[in-house]
Amino acid sequence: MIDAVLYRRLSPLLGALARPLVKLGIKADQVTMIGFICGLGVLPALYFQAYLWALLAIVLNRFCDGLDGAIARQNHSTDAGGFIDSVFDFIFYSSVPFGFLLADPASNAVAAGFLMLSFMATAASFLAFAVFASKHGIENPRYPTKSLYYMGGITEGFETIVAFILFCLWPQHFVVLAFSFAGLCWFTALTRLYLGYQTLHGLNAVAAERESSTDR
């Protein structure tokens, strides 16, 4: 919901941090891979209920996710880098609720499973619209340097990380927190589904009208 604002505020800082790394020859894809490996550290940490270590893994993953973008912008971003960054992000997001399932299957399994289903809904609505936005040349002024069209919602990256932090700080309340956040995710998915359909339906209607007028 506030990702665009944070993106503008943090870009200068991340750019400053990226400059010495670029001079050292460090590539964005390398930082993406390091961040992904750090992020997967949530799985063993949560399995052993080491929640502060899990929190550290989450923070490192998100820091690298911001830093790799800053490096890519200075080195000229590539579609290949954007591709692996997006794939790794979605795997990481799902690994957190799965880790809480591992931590306490008896208590957390249903809530964790429902949250992963909710993530599937937000991811599908996000990625499907991004494909058609690219096809129709729809511009996204909120994120002009991103590889994909970023469709907004009430649960974007910032809100998801806040939820993950709350999970780690209050693991005894994971079930309530997970179901609550899953509800917000479904609101986002349904909103994207409606707005995306209306947008694309409108574009198709305009295209059909142009074809019709050409044939006259």
GROMACS .gro file of C-alpha atoms in nm:
model
  216
    1MET     CA    1   0.000   0.000   0.000
    2ILE     CA    2   0.290   0.238   0.070
    3ASP     CA    3   0.559   0.062  -0.133
    4ALA     CA    4   0.576   0.341  -0.390
    5VAL     CA    5   0.644   0.602  -0.120
    6LEU     CA    6   0.912   0.387   0.044
    7TYR     CA    7   1.063   0.315  -0.296
    8ARG     CA    8   1.113   0.686  -0.364
    9ARG     CA    9   1.246   0.756  -0.014
   10LEU     CA   10   1.489   0.465   0.003
   11SER     CA   11   1.621   0.479  -0.356
   12PRO     CA   12   1.886   0.749  -0.284
   13LEU     CA   13   2.016   0.559   0.022
   14LEU     CA   14   2.027   0.225  -0.158
   15GLY     CA   15   2.194   0.393  -0.454
   16ALA     CA   16   2.467   0.528  -0.226
   17LEU     CA   17   2.522   0.183  -0.073
   18ALA     CA   18   2.533   0.025  -0.418
   19ARG     CA   19   2.799   0.253  -0.567
   20PRO     CA   20   3.103   0.106  -0.388
   21LEU     CA   21   2.977  -0.247  -0.462
   22VAL     CA   22   2.948  -0.164  -0.830
   23LYS     CA   23   3.308  -0.034  -0.827
   24LEU     CA   24   3.416  -0.366  -0.674
   25GLY     CA   25   3.253  -0.550  -0.963
   26ILE     CA   26   2.970  -0.704  -0.763
   27LYS     CA   27   2.671  -0.789  -0.982
   28ALA     CA   28   2.304  -0.751  -0.899
   29ASP     CA   29   2.238  -1.120  -0.967
   30GLN     CA   30   2.501  -1.215  -0.709
   31VAL     CA   31   2.329  -1.006  -0.443
   32THR     CA   32   1.994  -1.154  -0.547
   33MET     CA   33   2.130  -1.504  -0.492
   34ILE     CA   34   2.286  -1.414  -0.156
   35GLY     CA   35   1.959  -1.259  -0.043
   36PHE     CA   36   1.764  -1.567  -0.148
   37ILE     CA   37   1.998  -1.799   0.042
   38CYS     CA   38   1.971  -1.577   0.350
   39GLY     CA   39   1.594  -1.576   0.316
   40LEU     CA   40   1.574  -1.954   0.306
   41GLY     CA   41   1.744  -1.947   0.645
   42VAL     CA   42   1.396  -1.885   0.788
   43LEU     CA   43   1.314  -2.253   0.735
   44PRO     CA   44   1.568  -2.410   0.973
   45ALA     CA   45   1.534  -2.115   1.210
   46LEU     CA   46   1.158  -2.155   1.236
   47TYR     CA   47   1.179  -2.533   1.250
   48PHE     CA   48   1.391  -2.499   1.564
   49GLN     CA   49   1.168  -2.211   1.683
   50ALA     CA   50   1.464  -1.971   1.679
   51TYR     CA   51   1.238  -1.677   1.597
   52LEU     CA   52   1.497  -1.400   1.629
   53TRP     CA   53   1.725  -1.581   1.385
   54ALA     CA   54   1.429  -1.614   1.151
   55LEU     CA   55   1.369  -1.241   1.184
   56LEU     CA   56   1.735  -1.175   1.095
   57ALA     CA   57   1.702  -1.393   0.784
   58ILE     CA   58   1.393  -1.197   0.677
   59VAL     CA   59   1.565  -0.861   0.727
   60LEU     CA   60   1.876  -0.971   0.535
   61ASN     CA   61   1.665  -1.101   0.249
   62ARG     CA   62   1.470  -0.776   0.217
   63PHE     CA   63   1.787  -0.567   0.244
   64CYS     CA   64   1.947  -0.763  -0.040
   65ASP     CA   65   1.626  -0.733  -0.241
   66GLY     CA   66   1.651  -0.356  -0.226
   67LEU     CA   67   2.026  -0.350  -0.282
   68ASP     CA   68   2.025  -0.572  -0.590
   69GLY     CA   69   1.779  -0.338  -0.758
   70ALA     CA   70   2.000  -0.038  -0.684
   71ILE     CA   71   2.303  -0.220  -0.828
   72ALA     CA   72   2.103  -0.323  -1.134
   73ARG     CA   73   1.998   0.035  -1.203
   74GLN     CA   74   2.362   0.149  -1.197
   75ASN     CA   75   2.479  -0.147  -1.409
   76HIS     CA   76   2.173  -0.137  -1.638
   77SER     CA   77   1.905  -0.383  -1.528
   78THR     CA   78   1.836  -0.696  -1.733
   79ASP     CA   79   1.524  -0.904  -1.788
   80ALA     CA   80   1.714  -1.212  -1.671
   81GLY     CA   81   1.792  -1.046  -1.339
   82GLY     CA   82   1.437  -0.924  -1.298
   83PHE     CA   83   1.312  -1.276  -1.371
   84ILE     CA   84   1.514  -1.454  -1.103
   85ASP     CA   85   1.447  -1.173  -0.855
   86SER     CA   86   1.070  -1.216  -0.895
   87VAL     CA   87   1.084  -1.596  -0.875
   88PHE     CA   88   1.303  -1.591  -0.563
   89ASP     CA   89   1.078  -1.333  -0.397
   90PHE     CA   90   0.766  -1.548  -0.432
   91ILE     CA   91   0.947  -1.858  -0.306
   92PHE     CA   92   1.077  -1.663  -0.006
   93TYR     CA   93   0.734  -1.522   0.078
   94SER     CA   94   0.582  -1.871   0.088
   95SER     CA   95   0.873  -2.012   0.288
   96VAL     CA   96   0.784  -1.802   0.593
   97PRO     CA   97   0.436  -1.948   0.657
   98PHE     CA   98   0.572  -2.291   0.567
   99GLY     CA   99   0.841  -2.240   0.831
  100PHE     CA  100   0.576  -2.165   1.092
  101LEU     CA  101   0.398  -2.482   0.987
  102LEU     CA  102   0.721  -2.672   1.056
  103ALA     CA  103   0.759  -2.497   1.393
  104ASP     CA  104   0.426  -2.627   1.526
  105PRO     CA  105   0.227  -2.837   1.277
  106ALA     CA  106  -0.054  -2.916   1.521
  107SER     CA  107  -0.132  -2.551   1.592
  108ASN     CA  108  -0.012  -2.368   1.281
  109ALA     CA  109  -0.082  -2.598   0.986
  110VAL     CA  110  -0.426  -2.470   0.885
  111ALA     CA  111  -0.340  -2.100   0.926
  112ALA     CA  112  -0.007  -2.143   0.743
  113GLY     CA  113  -0.172  -2.336   0.461
  114PHE     CA  114  -0.445  -2.077   0.421
  115LEU     CA  115  -0.188  -1.797   0.417
  116MET     CA  116   0.010  -1.974   0.144
  117LEU     CA  117  -0.313  -2.010  -0.055
  118SER     CA  118  -0.372  -1.637  -0.005
  119PHE     CA  119  -0.021  -1.562  -0.130
  120MET     CA  120  -0.100  -1.769  -0.438
  121ALA     CA  121  -0.405  -1.549  -0.502
  122THR     CA  122  -0.211  -1.223  -0.471
  123ALA     CA  123   0.080  -1.358  -0.677
  124ALA     CA  124  -0.145  -1.489  -0.955
  125SER     CA  125  -0.339  -1.164  -0.984
  126PHE     CA  126  -0.014  -0.966  -0.980
  127LEU     CA  127   0.173  -1.173  -1.237
  128ALA     CA  128  -0.120  -1.230  -1.472
  129PHE     CA  129  -0.188  -0.858  -1.501
  130ALA     CA  130   0.185  -0.786  -1.545
  131VAL     CA  131   0.187  -1.015  -1.852
  132PHE     CA  132  -0.104  -0.834  -2.017
  133ALA     CA  133   0.022  -0.490  -1.910
  134SER     CA  134   0.343  -0.564  -2.100
  135LYS     CA  135   0.145  -0.689  -2.401
  136HIS     CA  136  -0.063  -0.370  -2.415
  137GLY     CA  137   0.224  -0.135  -2.327
  138ILE     CA  138   0.061  -0.010  -2.008
  139GLU     CA  139   0.306   0.216  -1.827
  140ASN     CA  140   0.353   0.220  -1.450
  141PRO     CA  141   0.472   0.563  -1.332
  142ARG     CA  142   0.485   0.445  -0.968
  143TYR     CA  143   0.775   0.207  -1.048
  144PRO     CA  144   0.933   0.325  -1.374
  145THR     CA  145   1.250   0.116  -1.329
  146LYS     CA  146   1.090  -0.214  -1.228
  147SER     CA  147   1.109  -0.515  -1.458
  148LEU     CA  148   0.738  -0.595  -1.414
  149TYR     CA  149   0.423  -0.388  -1.391
  150TYR     CA  150   0.357  -0.354  -1.017
  151MET     CA  151  -0.016  -0.364  -0.950
  152GLY     CA  152  -0.088  -0.211  -0.611
  153GLY     CA  153  -0.299  -0.336  -0.326
  154ILE     CA  154  -0.354  -0.319   0.047
  155THR     CA  155  -0.093  -0.593   0.098
  156GLU     CA  156   0.224  -0.512  -0.092
  157GLY     CA  157   0.583  -0.583   0.004
  158PHE     CA  158   0.601  -0.351   0.305
  159GLU     CA  159   0.284  -0.485   0.465
  160THR     CA  160   0.397  -0.842   0.407
  161ILE     CA  161   0.729  -0.781   0.581
  162VAL     CA  162   0.552  -0.611   0.873
  163ALA     CA  163   0.335  -0.923   0.904
  164PHE     CA  164   0.644  -1.148   0.899
  165ILE     CA  165   0.807  -0.938   1.171
  166LEU     CA  166   0.495  -0.964   1.387
  167PHE     CA  167   0.491  -1.341   1.333
  168CYS     CA  168   0.847  -1.367   1.463
  169LEU     CA  169   0.798  -1.129   1.756
  170TRP     CA  170   0.473  -1.293   1.870
  171PRO     CA  171   0.485  -1.653   1.742
  172GLN     CA  172   0.229  -1.759   2.002
  173HIS     CA  173  -0.024  -1.545   1.813
  174PHE     CA  174   0.071  -1.674   1.467
  175VAL     CA  175  -0.269  -1.830   1.397
  176VAL     CA  176  -0.464  -1.508   1.460
  177LEU     CA  177  -0.209  -1.292   1.280
  178ALA     CA  178  -0.188  -1.527   0.982
  179PHE     CA  179  -0.564  -1.549   0.933
  180SER     CA  180  -0.594  -1.171   0.968
  181PHE     CA  181  -0.325  -1.103   0.710
  182ALA     CA  182  -0.466  -1.370   0.480
  183GLY     CA  183  -0.797  -1.183   0.483
  184LEU     CA  184  -0.619  -0.866   0.372
  185CYS     CA  185  -0.443  -1.066   0.099
  186TRP     CA  186  -0.776  -1.187  -0.035
  187PHE     CA  187  -0.905  -0.830  -0.038
  188THR     CA  188  -0.600  -0.732  -0.243
  189ALA     CA  189  -0.640  -1.027  -0.481
  190LEU     CA  190  -1.011  -0.963  -0.542
  191THR     CA  191  -0.948  -0.590  -0.591
  192ARG     CA  192  -0.673  -0.663  -0.843
  193LEU     CA  193  -0.895  -0.916  -1.017
  194TYR     CA  194  -1.176  -0.663  -1.056
  195LEU     CA  195  -0.958  -0.369  -1.158
  196GLY     CA  196  -0.744  -0.580  -1.388
  197TYR     CA  197  -1.049  -0.723  -1.564
  198GLN     CA  198  -1.208  -0.382  -1.603
  199THR     CA  199  -0.884  -0.232  -1.740
  200LEU     CA  200  -0.823  -0.508  -1.994
  201HIS     CA  201  -1.190  -0.531  -2.090
  202GLY     CA  202  -1.186  -0.156  -2.157
  203LEU     CA  203  -0.874  -0.187  -2.374
  204ASN     CA  204  -1.032  -0.470  -2.572
  205ALA     CA  205  -1.348  -0.267  -2.620
  206VAL     CA  206  -1.147   0.029  -2.750
  207ALA     CA  207  -0.954  -0.198  -2.988
  208ALA     CA  208  -1.278  -0.352  -3.115
  209GLU     CA  209  -1.428  -0.008  -3.172
  210ARG     CA  210  -1.122   0.099  -3.373
  211GLU     CA  211  -1.143  -0.215  -3.585
  212SER     CA  212  -1.509  -0.153  -3.645
  213SER     CA  213  -1.452   0.208  -3.752
  214THR     CA  214  -1.170   0.101  -3.985
  215ASP     CA  215  -1.393  -0.152  -4.160
  216ARG     CA  216  -1.660   0.108  -4.238
   0.00000   0.00000   0.00000
